[in-house]
């Protein structure tokens, strides 16, 4: 985790465990409502009956000034669908109206047959079982199966969503996937200096890599897996060592 | 629960990599993953780590009556547990095809090949014999359960010490561990299983497949040999048909691998024996 | 038990055969009225009956494959089949293993992609057991599948072989099996000569392996000739009757 924290948050690195109550300053919002700040709770925090806030996951407590958001940055391997997130899934079934896509959550998600760029009843893309798709979660709530779409909902363009051809996909923890999407994480950039490749990262912990030949792809996959707990300098050394051995 | 099938991309990539001569984890075709053996404080408890695959074996013994038609033979039983901890494809209580095949392979490799001398387990003919029981638990499934289990079982049997027994006429005394040092079992030979996976119409042969390679393979074969170049068991069931020459080629590879693995096992046993001697002083 | 002489000094085995000689084989197809295909096979004193039902609707919807048929094999050993009457439980690991072998042997040979979402059942009944049950079951199942008209790319012929005292021999009977000889069961596709099943349980030195395996291959080819003749005779019989 050390490689992605910037200087100011390193000073206030606060680890919380399930059951920890948040410090008094934050939970003093039960005073006069006019001046009470509205606190937005993200994943890992729950309000309790007596107006205190309790952590329900183990991790680092994070805070964003914009919108007064608080959440717990934790790591887990099993994905829970949340709307708006981009994920990589595998087609496991087809019906007349939907594809059943496995995104690693508790249930398979549904992808409408027409939820692709420029698709109409006459012109439908036909994906086989086993196809890898990069999609966006359009609907996710606890009562229904998640729903996906392979296009940007406002513009209708594919925007990089759709089926992924070739390459290799592997599973990581959710924390590593989130860090790969963060521009402050440098491992992808370091790898790109040595080997050209294209990549898609799903927030459900799946990472897709495609490069010129199989040996390079294998090297990139192993480098990303190794980088999870290494600092920035160690990453550079590790990548250099792998590339030299190629 | 049905296990998730690998995507088409993964299938094609593994085959493309094999055509270039590379495996996903960077090994060469005939390389085994790193083998780590750790012994428990009790005799006969071994944990084997073959890459990410983890298997635990524990040997225990008790004195029982022999069968009336085989009065001088002891018993050797194997009990394999494919617990759901190892993989989401396993379920408690239900015997899957894979569980049957794995446990039968271990029995064939160890029992039918007479690795353990069952006649040496006799205490009093017709009345008291030792019954040795090996419990094998699979903790983590990343491919090649059979080889890992076989190594765990034979190492546990080599590591195990049973209580010493003196028979004077009708009197049988089983000495406790404090009275007399426990005695090792008499093991005739060390059978080791080597599993192969076939790809690309039988052209590519891999040793020690990982879970992903096992899901994609076209066919497989397990050969059990010992260092004396004797084949103790062979099992190829279905999958892509192979020529006789290819099978004989695999036996040559297996001979080399068995020598390597047997040396590793004996090194680990000697290292553990030294540790125990030092701690006893 | 006194030591039985398995190979006489003249080179004759305990039942008078030469080492590379098969036992007397009789076979008939279409012996059952309800099954889609059936066959009865005798390897000397080993008698096996095979029945094939399919392709028909799969029993468990969850196991259905979307692009091919599943093959289900069940074994039944009659209590009177061995020397002593012995009841075998359905879940005996040995029987489950043999059923799994037969299933895996036929999966690459039967053209399962023609019958998506269905199930092909093969039921095997061992009536008398005198060595070589797995080979007899595979041969009987092949003939039953052909009788049922299920598409297959080739015959599957099986034969056992082993090292009896000083020579390699094929088609071992029960006495030869139960003494300490090594025995290997090989199933082969006769057209290509490739091996689809190979099972061995006892110790055999690597140097002797090649001889034993190639002798088993020869035995399979002999089996193929016998099975082929039975099927062709029946087919010609039917063709003659239909061409009236």
XYZ file of C-alpha atoms in Angstrom:
771
model
C 0.000 0.000 0.000
C 2.973 2.259 0.637
C 3.636 2.888 -3.017
C 0.432 4.785 -3.675
C -0.021 7.045 -0.629
C 0.969 10.649 -1.142
C 2.806 12.615 1.496
C -0.085 14.297 3.320
C -2.171 11.165 3.784
C 0.817 9.228 5.044
C 0.867 11.419 8.124
C -2.767 10.686 8.900
C -2.638 6.926 8.150
C -5.373 5.553 10.339
C -6.062 1.821 10.416
C -9.550 0.798 11.492
C -10.883 -2.659 12.348
C -14.476 -3.874 12.378
C -16.219 -2.457 15.415
C -14.054 0.675 15.770
C -16.065 3.806 16.406
C -15.072 6.945 14.555
C -13.474 9.751 16.593
C -15.834 12.193 18.314
C -15.243 15.181 15.999
C -16.800 13.376 13.069
C -19.760 11.961 14.865
C -20.821 15.149 16.472
C -23.337 15.818 13.767
C -26.295 15.296 16.033
C -26.052 18.885 17.274
C -28.128 21.730 15.821
C -29.031 20.752 12.300
C -28.328 24.135 10.743
C -24.565 23.960 11.144
C -24.265 20.159 11.045
C -22.159 19.046 8.085
C -23.597 16.305 5.893
C -21.303 13.321 5.970
C -21.321 10.865 3.077
C -20.340 7.359 4.120
C -18.670 5.111 1.586
C -17.837 1.424 1.734
C -16.730 0.049 5.068
C -18.606 2.503 7.338
C -22.089 2.169 8.755
C -24.080 4.455 11.022
C -25.226 2.853 14.272
C -28.477 3.299 16.173
C -27.119 5.884 18.583
C -25.839 8.237 15.877
C -22.249 7.043 15.976
C -20.401 5.671 13.000
C -18.764 2.275 13.113
C -16.264 0.663 10.775
C -17.363 -2.707 9.405
C -14.265 -3.560 7.384
C -10.579 -3.656 8.206
C -8.489 -1.126 6.305
C -7.229 2.425 6.071
C -9.653 5.237 6.824
C -9.767 7.681 3.924
C -11.314 11.091 3.653
C -12.045 13.385 0.739
C -12.721 17.072 1.399
C -14.952 17.361 -1.660
C -18.436 16.404 -0.470
C -17.102 15.393 2.975
C -16.769 11.753 2.037
C -15.371 9.086 4.370
C -14.642 5.503 3.509
C -12.442 2.551 4.390
C -9.879 1.440 1.834
C -9.835 -2.306 2.294
C -8.808 -5.270 0.234
C -10.806 -8.322 -0.669
C -10.926 -10.821 -3.496
C -14.663 -11.371 -3.990
C -16.466 -8.705 -5.999
C -19.805 -7.121 -5.118
C -21.497 -5.295 -7.994
C -21.841 -1.528 -7.753
C -23.374 0.682 -10.458
C -21.122 2.658 -12.758
C -18.095 0.364 -12.390
C -16.325 -1.205 -15.366
C -15.824 -4.944 -15.176
C -14.487 -7.825 -17.271
C -16.807 -10.810 -17.575
C -17.083 -14.150 -19.386
C -20.221 -15.160 -21.297
C -21.640 -18.343 -19.763
C -25.112 -18.501 -21.280
C -27.352 -17.032 -23.925
C -31.090 -16.446 -24.010
C -33.161 -14.641 -26.633
C -32.884 -11.290 -24.863
C -29.815 -11.490 -22.656
C -26.322 -12.854 -22.319
C -25.514 -14.359 -18.924
C -22.125 -13.012 -17.917
C -19.996 -14.233 -15.014
C -18.333 -11.256 -13.322
C -17.148 -13.060 -10.226
C -19.977 -11.759 -8.036
C -22.493 -13.888 -6.187
C -24.814 -14.100 -9.198
C -24.290 -14.011 -12.924
C -25.072 -10.639 -14.450
C -27.336 -9.983 -17.415
C -26.222 -8.152 -20.527
C -28.927 -7.136 -22.957
C -28.359 -8.415 -26.465
C -28.878 -4.904 -27.831
C -26.659 -3.063 -25.319
C -23.850 -2.566 -27.827
C -22.930 0.393 -30.014
C -25.099 0.576 -33.120
C -27.033 -2.607 -32.350
C -30.582 -3.029 -33.572
C -32.977 -5.948 -33.943
C -31.660 -6.588 -37.460
C -28.020 -6.082 -36.645
C -27.139 -7.912 -33.445
C -23.614 -8.905 -32.487
C -23.359 -12.647 -31.827
C -21.034 -13.615 -28.978
C -20.193 -17.250 -28.236
C -20.031 -18.803 -24.793
C -16.541 -18.210 -23.441
C -16.159 -14.714 -24.923
C -14.456 -12.117 -22.753
C -16.329 -8.797 -22.485
C -15.424 -5.420 -21.023
C -18.670 -3.876 -19.762
C -20.120 -1.270 -17.510
C -22.540 -2.047 -14.693
C -25.718 -0.103 -15.382
C -27.870 -1.451 -12.565
C -26.913 -3.114 -9.304
C -29.051 -3.479 -6.241
C -29.380 -6.181 -3.651
C -32.747 -7.460 -4.889
C -31.884 -8.294 -8.485
C -29.124 -9.660 -10.650
C -26.762 -6.951 -11.848
C -27.291 -5.580 -15.344
C -24.493 -4.656 -17.729
C -24.091 -2.680 -20.904
C -21.254 -2.490 -23.420
C -21.499 1.173 -24.262
C -21.499 4.592 -22.724
C -25.137 5.273 -21.725
C -25.119 8.984 -22.545
C -23.341 8.956 -25.898
C -24.219 5.466 -27.115
C -20.639 4.943 -28.310
C -18.671 1.850 -27.328
C -15.863 3.854 -25.641
C -13.589 0.831 -25.387
C -16.297 -1.491 -24.067
C -17.115 -4.665 -25.982
C -15.421 -7.986 -26.548
C -11.688 -8.394 -25.921
C -9.859 -10.306 -28.609
C -6.789 -12.388 -27.891
C -4.505 -11.733 -24.956
C -4.698 -13.257 -21.508
C -6.814 -12.475 -18.458
C -5.936 -13.178 -14.819
C -7.418 -12.529 -11.415
C -6.069 -10.100 -8.807
C -7.389 -8.733 -5.556
C -9.816 -5.815 -5.781
C -7.332 -3.476 -4.112
C -4.686 -4.089 -6.777
C -7.257 -3.560 -9.539
C -8.284 -0.222 -8.050
C -4.657 0.860 -7.747
C -3.972 -0.080 -11.370
C -6.763 2.279 -12.394
C -5.261 5.067 -10.277
C -2.912 7.209 -12.385
C -0.551 7.520 -9.405
C 0.387 3.819 -9.644
C 3.417 3.514 -11.850
C 3.771 -0.232 -12.524
C 1.920 -0.070 -15.849
C 3.955 2.898 -16.981
C 7.225 1.196 -15.976
C 6.243 -1.898 -17.945
C 5.221 0.218 -20.924
C 8.738 1.672 -21.119
C 10.116 -1.778 -21.882
C 7.319 -3.582 -23.755
C 4.389 -2.154 -25.726
C 1.053 -3.668 -24.662
C -2.642 -2.920 -24.308
C -4.610 -3.568 -21.155
C -8.124 -3.492 -19.686
C -8.641 -3.503 -15.924
C -11.960 -4.616 -14.457
C -12.913 -3.408 -10.993
C -13.956 -6.981 -10.267
C -10.302 -7.940 -10.027
C -9.807 -9.164 -13.602
C -6.959 -7.753 -15.666
C -6.602 -8.317 -19.434
C -3.240 -7.963 -21.172
C -2.413 -8.239 -24.856
C 0.993 -7.767 -26.445
C 2.964 -8.812 -29.499
C 3.888 -12.314 -28.383
C 2.991 -14.737 -25.619
C 6.289 -14.503 -23.731
C 5.897 -10.734 -23.303
C 2.319 -11.128 -22.136
C 3.374 -13.707 -19.541
C 6.102 -11.381 -18.289
C 3.678 -8.474 -17.913
C 1.122 -10.627 -16.062
C 3.704 -11.924 -13.612
C 5.150 -8.415 -13.080
C 1.731 -6.989 -12.216
C 1.000 -9.850 -9.819
C 4.346 -9.355 -8.082
C 3.940 -5.572 -7.761
C 1.073 -5.736 -5.277
C 3.173 -5.331 -2.150
C 6.330 -3.750 -3.559
C 7.349 -0.122 -3.269
C 8.029 1.982 -6.323
C 11.794 1.468 -6.375
C 11.377 -2.255 -5.824
C 8.947 -2.365 -8.767
C 11.491 -0.778 -11.091
C 14.166 -3.286 -10.029
C 11.761 -6.211 -10.353
C 10.656 -5.259 -13.863
C 14.241 -4.691 -14.974
C 15.179 -8.138 -13.634
C 12.346 -9.824 -15.534
C 13.078 -7.985 -18.777
C 16.787 -8.800 -18.604
C 15.977 -12.483 -18.276
C 13.841 -12.417 -21.416
C -21.222 -26.335 -7.795
C -20.073 -26.126 -11.362
C -16.596 -24.721 -11.659
C -16.212 -21.666 -13.897
C -14.952 -22.589 -17.351
C -11.965 -20.631 -18.609
C -12.728 -18.047 -21.285
C -11.874 -18.627 -24.935
C -9.094 -16.047 -24.660
C -7.388 -18.011 -21.879
C -7.657 -21.262 -23.808
C -6.195 -19.802 -26.974
C -3.471 -17.976 -25.112
C -2.236 -21.049 -23.257
C -2.021 -22.963 -26.549
C -0.295 -20.052 -28.320
C 2.215 -19.785 -25.475
C 2.893 -23.528 -25.658
C 3.561 -23.228 -29.372
C 6.208 -20.630 -28.493
C 7.646 -22.978 -25.887
C 6.460 -21.068 -22.809
C 4.132 -21.942 -19.954
C 2.010 -19.376 -18.095
C 4.103 -19.475 -14.935
C 7.389 -19.336 -16.840
C 8.360 -22.994 -16.344
C 9.801 -25.247 -19.024
C 7.673 -28.151 -20.224
C 9.333 -30.790 -18.047
C 9.847 -28.702 -14.911
C 8.094 -29.415 -11.652
C 7.025 -26.505 -9.497
C 9.012 -25.794 -6.349
C 8.468 -28.611 -3.872
C 8.428 -27.685 -0.186
C 8.109 -30.283 2.559
C 7.399 -29.272 6.136
C 7.172 -31.756 8.975
C 5.027 -31.482 12.071
C 6.316 -32.042 15.573
C 4.668 -35.494 15.624
C 6.131 -38.281 13.575
C 4.193 -38.908 10.397
C 2.748 -35.430 9.765
C 3.830 -33.803 6.516
C 2.625 -30.821 4.539
C 3.548 -30.699 0.863
C 3.509 -27.510 -1.164
C 3.837 -27.977 -4.911
C 3.612 -24.405 -6.182
C 0.220 -23.285 -4.841
C -1.165 -26.795 -4.400
C -1.113 -27.831 -0.739
C -1.678 -31.303 0.643
C -1.438 -32.530 4.230
C -0.798 -36.162 5.184
C -0.948 -37.689 8.653
C -0.118 -41.268 9.602
C -1.583 -42.984 12.653
C -1.532 -46.573 13.883
C -3.524 -48.895 16.090
C -3.514 -52.572 17.055
C -6.396 -54.712 15.777
C -7.314 -58.301 14.902
C -6.225 -59.463 11.459
C -8.509 -61.132 8.906
C -8.866 -64.862 9.651
C -7.656 -65.865 6.188
C -4.587 -63.589 6.366
C -3.348 -63.966 9.950
C 0.084 -62.446 9.462
C -0.816 -59.409 7.412
C -1.283 -55.936 8.824
C -3.485 -53.243 7.302
C -2.683 -50.121 5.344
C -5.586 -47.811 4.548
C -5.685 -44.463 2.800
C -8.358 -41.894 3.393
C -8.531 -38.911 1.046
C -10.598 -35.845 1.784
C -11.246 -33.372 -0.992
C -12.533 -30.617 1.243
C -14.379 -27.610 -0.178
C -11.586 -25.515 1.341
C -9.390 -26.500 -1.567
C -11.675 -25.410 -4.370
C -15.245 -24.290 -4.873
C -15.783 -27.304 -7.123
C -15.656 -29.779 -4.229
C -18.521 -30.529 -1.869
C -18.593 -32.319 1.440
C -20.125 -35.774 1.364
C -20.564 -36.048 -2.375
C -18.015 -38.238 -4.094
C -17.011 -36.600 -7.329
C -15.323 -38.418 -10.175
C -12.068 -36.680 -9.430
C -12.050 -37.781 -5.796
C -12.551 -41.419 -6.781
C -9.747 -41.296 -9.318
C -7.309 -39.565 -6.985
C -7.903 -41.939 -4.083
C -7.742 -45.022 -6.319
C -4.488 -43.826 -7.883
C -2.919 -43.369 -4.455
C -4.071 -46.815 -3.373
C -2.667 -48.387 -6.521
C 0.609 -46.539 -6.214
C 1.160 -47.381 -2.556
C -0.779 -50.464 -1.679
C -0.779 -52.657 -4.792
C 2.886 -51.981 -5.400
C 3.734 -53.266 -1.902
C 5.622 -50.151 -0.912
C 4.970 -50.939 2.745
C 5.737 -54.411 4.041
C 2.411 -55.480 5.556
C 3.847 -58.746 6.835
C 6.237 -56.752 9.001
C 3.248 -55.270 10.795
C 2.401 -58.554 12.467
C 2.735 -58.710 16.267
C 1.077 -61.995 17.181
C -0.097 -64.088 14.238
C -3.866 -64.412 14.139
C -4.460 -62.038 17.042
C -2.699 -58.712 16.899
C -1.455 -56.741 13.926
C -0.772 -53.076 13.299
C -3.229 -51.138 11.196
C -1.596 -48.110 9.597
C -3.919 -45.366 8.419
C -2.870 -42.447 6.215
C -5.208 -39.453 6.134
C -4.689 -37.130 3.198
C -6.300 -33.690 3.231
C -6.273 -31.388 0.249
C -6.002 -27.796 1.366
C -5.477 -25.819 -1.826
C -6.121 -26.973 -5.389
C -3.928 -25.456 -8.053
C -3.602 -28.547 -10.222
C -1.852 -31.898 -9.968
C -3.418 -33.141 -6.734
C -2.274 -36.699 -7.403
C 1.464 -36.078 -7.477
C 1.341 -33.853 -4.402
C -0.772 -36.387 -2.495
C 1.530 -39.265 -3.420
C 4.608 -37.375 -2.266
C 2.821 -36.418 0.954
C 1.712 -39.993 1.626
C 5.044 -41.694 1.041
C 6.997 -39.015 2.909
C 4.622 -39.302 5.845
C 5.077 -43.085 5.874
C 8.853 -42.698 5.751
C 8.736 -40.127 8.546
C 6.388 -42.091 10.802
C 7.590 -44.070 13.830
C 5.397 -46.700 15.455
C 5.708 -47.733 19.118
C 8.161 -50.570 19.769
C 6.692 -53.947 20.745
C 8.203 -56.896 22.627
C 6.565 -60.293 22.497
C 7.561 -62.814 25.154
C 5.541 -65.996 24.693
C 1.935 -64.896 25.147
C 2.822 -61.527 26.650
C 2.691 -58.541 24.366
C 4.060 -55.235 25.643
C 3.591 -52.105 23.603
C 6.192 -49.639 24.817
C 5.296 -45.995 25.158
C 7.409 -43.295 23.575
C 9.128 -42.615 26.900
C 10.182 -46.210 27.474
C 11.655 -47.044 24.117
C 12.396 -45.143 20.928
C 9.690 -45.667 18.327
C 10.530 -47.763 15.304
C 10.277 -46.779 11.626
C 8.059 -48.750 9.227
C 9.740 -51.069 6.748
C 9.295 -49.461 3.369
C 10.520 -51.462 0.401
C 10.589 -48.743 -2.223
C 9.468 -45.181 -2.786
C 6.782 -44.862 -5.492
C 6.362 -41.367 -6.937
C 3.548 -40.328 -9.281
C 4.348 -38.121 -12.270
C 1.379 -36.606 -14.080
C 1.479 -35.453 -17.682
C -0.924 -33.220 -19.611
C -1.217 -33.315 -23.414
C -1.983 -30.384 -25.705
C -2.041 -29.503 -29.374
C -3.123 -32.903 -30.691
C -0.674 -34.701 -28.434
C 2.342 -32.786 -29.743
C 3.056 -30.888 -26.521
C 3.616 -32.790 -23.299
C 3.723 -30.963 -19.953
C 4.682 -32.214 -16.531
C 2.941 -31.039 -13.325
C -0.013 -29.075 -14.796
C -1.525 -26.110 -12.923
C -5.283 -25.763 -12.438
C -5.722 -23.679 -15.602
C -3.634 -26.129 -17.652
C -5.745 -28.997 -16.282
C -8.982 -27.319 -17.367
C -7.679 -26.813 -20.891
C -5.776 -30.075 -21.451
C -6.741 -32.519 -24.182
C -5.617 -35.628 -22.351
C -3.595 -36.740 -19.350
C -1.572 -39.651 -18.018
C -0.108 -40.531 -14.625
C 2.897 -42.816 -14.305
C 4.068 -44.105 -10.940
C 7.690 -45.224 -10.766
C 10.404 -45.722 -8.202
C 14.145 -45.088 -8.408
C 14.797 -48.693 -9.419
C 13.079 -47.962 -12.752
C 10.092 -50.126 -11.933
C 6.698 -48.928 -13.100
C 4.306 -49.365 -10.176
C 1.147 -48.039 -11.818
C 0.096 -46.459 -15.093
C -3.129 -44.634 -15.705
C -4.286 -43.045 -18.911
C -8.038 -42.840 -19.254
C -9.596 -41.309 -22.320
C -8.525 -37.943 -23.565
C -6.673 -37.697 -26.817
C -5.394 -41.060 -28.111
C -1.600 -41.340 -28.042
C 0.923 -43.398 -29.990
C 2.891 -46.059 -28.189
C 6.142 -44.188 -28.871
C 4.853 -41.059 -27.179
C 3.925 -43.075 -24.103
C 7.355 -44.680 -23.936
C 8.921 -41.237 -24.302
C 6.914 -40.108 -21.267
C 8.233 -43.048 -19.251
C 11.785 -41.893 -19.986
C 10.935 -38.385 -18.724
C 9.271 -39.880 -15.668
C 12.394 -41.876 -14.767
C 14.435 -38.668 -14.627
C 11.821 -36.779 -12.611
C 11.423 -39.574 -10.090
C 15.145 -39.589 -9.362
C 15.075 -35.818 -8.757
C 12.042 -35.941 -6.495
C 13.244 -38.942 -4.492
C 16.501 -37.105 -3.796
C 14.540 -34.034 -2.613
C 12.407 -36.141 -0.286
C 15.390 -37.873 1.240
C 17.193 -34.576 1.757
C 14.181 -33.159 3.564
C 13.874 -36.239 5.774
C 17.546 -36.114 6.692
C 17.341 -32.400 7.504
C 14.375 -33.028 9.769
C 16.112 -35.961 11.484
C 19.109 -33.740 12.246
C 16.842 -31.067 13.675
C 15.226 -33.562 15.989
C 18.572 -34.881 17.177
C 19.753 -31.378 17.949
C 16.597 -30.465 19.847
C 16.773 -33.657 21.873
C 20.245 -32.749 23.069
C -1.317 -71.806 -1.240
C 1.075 -73.909 -3.247
C 2.939 -72.166 -5.977
C 1.012 -72.604 -9.225
C 3.097 -73.039 -12.366
C 1.835 -70.352 -14.693
C 4.093 -71.122 -17.635
C 5.098 -74.696 -18.378
C 8.623 -75.418 -19.668
C 7.155 -75.914 -23.184
C 5.755 -72.398 -23.084
C 2.112 -73.303 -22.440
C 0.032 -71.353 -19.979
C -2.155 -72.732 -17.253
C -5.149 -73.156 -19.565
C -3.118 -74.550 -22.439
C -2.780 -71.390 -24.485
C 0.350 -69.930 -25.999
C 1.430 -66.560 -24.578
C 0.203 -64.503 -27.547
C -3.113 -66.291 -27.904
C -6.517 -64.817 -27.006
C -9.201 -66.856 -25.295
C -12.226 -68.048 -27.246
C -14.419 -65.035 -27.962
C -18.137 -65.207 -28.736
C -20.260 -62.129 -29.228
C -23.792 -61.220 -30.252
C -25.494 -57.879 -30.674
C -29.116 -56.778 -30.251
C -29.826 -59.184 -27.416
C -32.113 -56.872 -25.401
C -35.500 -55.639 -26.578
C -35.831 -52.401 -24.585
C -32.348 -50.955 -24.995
C -31.439 -48.856 -28.031
C -28.356 -51.013 -28.492
C -26.983 -54.050 -26.691
C -24.236 -56.645 -26.923
C -23.218 -59.824 -25.139
C -19.538 -60.761 -25.090
C -17.631 -63.783 -23.795
C -13.864 -63.807 -23.343
C -13.353 -67.426 -22.436
C -15.149 -67.628 -19.081
C -15.624 -63.889 -18.563
C -19.166 -62.990 -19.609
C -20.346 -59.394 -19.934
C -23.602 -57.797 -21.090
C -23.761 -54.162 -22.279
C -26.864 -52.030 -22.886
C -26.932 -48.556 -24.404
C -29.761 -46.053 -24.079
C -29.507 -42.792 -25.919
C -29.215 -40.130 -26.911
C -32.062 -39.313 -24.566
C -33.049 -36.526 -22.195
C -30.534 -35.909 -19.458
C -31.620 -36.908 -15.960
C -30.077 -33.891 -14.220
C -30.727 -30.605 -16.014
C -27.776 -29.033 -14.226
C -25.228 -31.391 -15.788
C -26.303 -30.752 -19.376
C -23.599 -29.425 -21.710
C -24.748 -26.876 -24.255
C -22.782 -28.212 -27.201
C -22.348 -31.948 -26.688
C -23.868 -35.085 -25.118
C -22.739 -36.433 -21.746
C -21.892 -40.100 -21.407
C -22.993 -41.876 -18.247
C -21.656 -45.330 -17.394
C -22.957 -47.639 -14.682
C -21.394 -50.876 -13.622
C -23.092 -53.794 -12.025
C -21.272 -56.887 -10.827
C -23.578 -59.834 -10.165
C -23.006 -61.412 -6.734
C -22.700 -64.842 -8.335
C -20.056 -63.722 -10.815
C -16.993 -64.569 -8.744
C -16.002 -67.856 -7.136
C -17.578 -66.936 -3.781
C -20.930 -65.200 -3.670
C -20.235 -61.617 -2.657
C -22.501 -58.586 -2.652
C -20.866 -55.395 -3.918
C -22.232 -52.041 -2.849
C -23.106 -49.561 -5.576
C -20.546 -47.044 -4.326
C -17.605 -49.376 -4.257
C -14.662 -47.230 -5.309
C -13.308 -49.881 -7.675
C -16.551 -49.987 -9.635
C -16.850 -46.206 -9.712
C -13.301 -46.011 -11.011
C -13.957 -48.563 -13.763
C -17.137 -46.745 -14.763
C -15.167 -43.512 -14.920
C -12.530 -45.170 -17.134
C -15.092 -46.507 -19.588
C -16.743 -43.084 -19.733
C -13.459 -41.311 -20.387
C -12.454 -43.898 -22.984
C -15.546 -43.314 -25.084
C -15.768 -39.540 -24.738
C -13.212 -38.748 -27.477
C -14.465 -41.522 -29.766
C -18.224 -40.931 -29.744
C -19.128 -37.877 -31.822
C -20.877 -36.167 -28.916
C -21.175 -32.834 -30.723
C -23.966 -34.310 -32.839
C -26.236 -34.785 -29.831
C -26.108 -31.539 -27.844
C -27.922 -31.320 -24.499
C -28.591 -35.035 -24.257
C -27.281 -38.052 -22.381
C -25.996 -41.408 -23.569
C -26.237 -44.156 -20.927
C -24.062 -47.269 -21.011
C -25.013 -50.012 -18.557
C -22.579 -52.876 -18.039
C -23.456 -56.098 -16.266
C -20.745 -58.581 -15.344
C -22.264 -62.019 -15.301
C -19.168 -64.115 -14.812
C -15.758 -62.920 -13.801
C -12.661 -64.816 -14.915
C -10.130 -62.052 -15.431
C -10.095 -59.148 -17.873
C -13.412 -57.544 -16.903
C -12.407 -54.025 -17.958
C -11.314 -55.149 -21.408
C -14.487 -57.206 -21.894
C -16.650 -54.282 -20.788
C -14.986 -51.855 -23.198
C -15.357 -54.301 -26.098
C -18.986 -55.033 -25.247
C -19.729 -51.315 -24.907
C -18.194 -50.638 -28.343
C -20.439 -53.231 -29.952
C -23.507 -51.998 -28.107
C -22.843 -48.392 -29.202
C -22.476 -49.502 -32.815
C -25.685 -51.510 -32.482
C -27.480 -48.420 -31.149
C -26.384 -46.475 -34.194
C -24.513 -43.812 -32.224
C -21.879 -42.050 -34.315
C -18.309 -43.063 -33.477
C -15.041 -42.240 -35.215
C -13.600 -45.739 -34.758
C -13.945 -49.015 -32.833
C -12.412 -49.172 -29.361
C -10.745 -52.541 -28.829
C -9.282 -53.503 -25.485
C -6.937 -56.245 -24.417
C -4.986 -57.110 -21.286
C -1.338 -58.092 -21.308
C 1.154 -58.961 -18.641
C 4.465 -60.527 -17.763
C 3.845 -64.155 -16.854
C 6.976 -65.641 -15.305
C 9.401 -65.165 -18.165
C 7.342 -64.044 -21.097
C 4.855 -61.396 -22.075
C 1.341 -62.799 -22.520
C -2.070 -61.421 -23.474
C -5.627 -61.894 -22.192
C -4.850 -62.982 -18.640
C -7.397 -65.094 -16.806
C -8.309 -64.839 -13.127
C -5.605 -67.153 -11.797
C -2.896 -65.320 -13.708
C -4.312 -61.965 -12.534
C -4.472 -62.799 -8.862
C -0.940 -64.125 -8.582
C 1.805 -61.563 -8.521
C 2.008 -60.960 -12.284
C 1.864 -57.428 -13.594
C -1.142 -56.738 -15.766
C -1.894 -53.840 -18.071
C -5.218 -53.166 -19.804
C -4.875 -51.300 -23.088
C -7.689 -49.907 -25.246
C -6.780 -48.932 -28.771
C -8.341 -47.374 -31.850
C -7.499 -49.962 -34.517
C -7.479 -47.617 -37.532
C -4.820 -45.274 -36.199
C -3.156 -47.622 -33.737
C -3.325 -44.964 -31.034
C -3.937 -45.836 -27.405
C -6.887 -44.295 -25.614
C -6.793 -46.166 -22.295
C -3.930 -47.691 -20.380
C -4.188 -49.042 -16.836
C -1.567 -50.906 -14.891
C -1.509 -51.760 -11.247
C 1.511 -53.831 -10.322
C 5.265 -53.541 -10.633
C 6.950 -53.979 -13.987
C 10.443 -52.949 -14.972
C 10.680 -50.158 -17.547
C 12.697 -52.314 -19.945
C 9.933 -54.900 -20.192
C 7.268 -52.247 -20.670
C 7.692 -51.809 -24.413
C 7.339 -55.510 -25.130
C 4.228 -55.860 -22.996
C 2.562 -52.788 -24.493
C 3.217 -53.741 -28.106
C 1.937 -57.260 -27.443
C -1.221 -55.707 -25.979
C -1.538 -53.659 -29.157
C -1.361 -56.851 -31.206
C -4.048 -58.366 -29.012
C -6.281 -55.355 -29.628
C -5.916 -55.793 -33.365
C -6.945 -59.439 -33.054
C -9.971 -58.347 -31.001
C -10.881 -55.867 -33.710
C -10.970 -58.623 -36.334
C -13.337 -60.727 -34.212
C -15.652 -57.828 -33.317
C -15.680 -56.543 -36.862
C -16.740 -59.940 -38.185
C -19.699 -60.152 -35.803
C -20.939 -56.666 -36.677
C -20.523 -57.176 -40.403
C -22.311 -60.532 -40.353
C -25.269 -58.975 -38.599
C -25.288 -55.944 -40.907
C -25.258 -58.160 -44.002
C -28.000 -60.243 -42.458
C -30.195 -57.180 -41.892
C -29.393 -55.696 -45.308
C -30.375 -58.959 -47.015
C -33.692 -59.073 -45.132
C -34.502 -55.414 -45.853
C -33.690 -55.643 -49.542
C -36.739 -57.752 -50.340
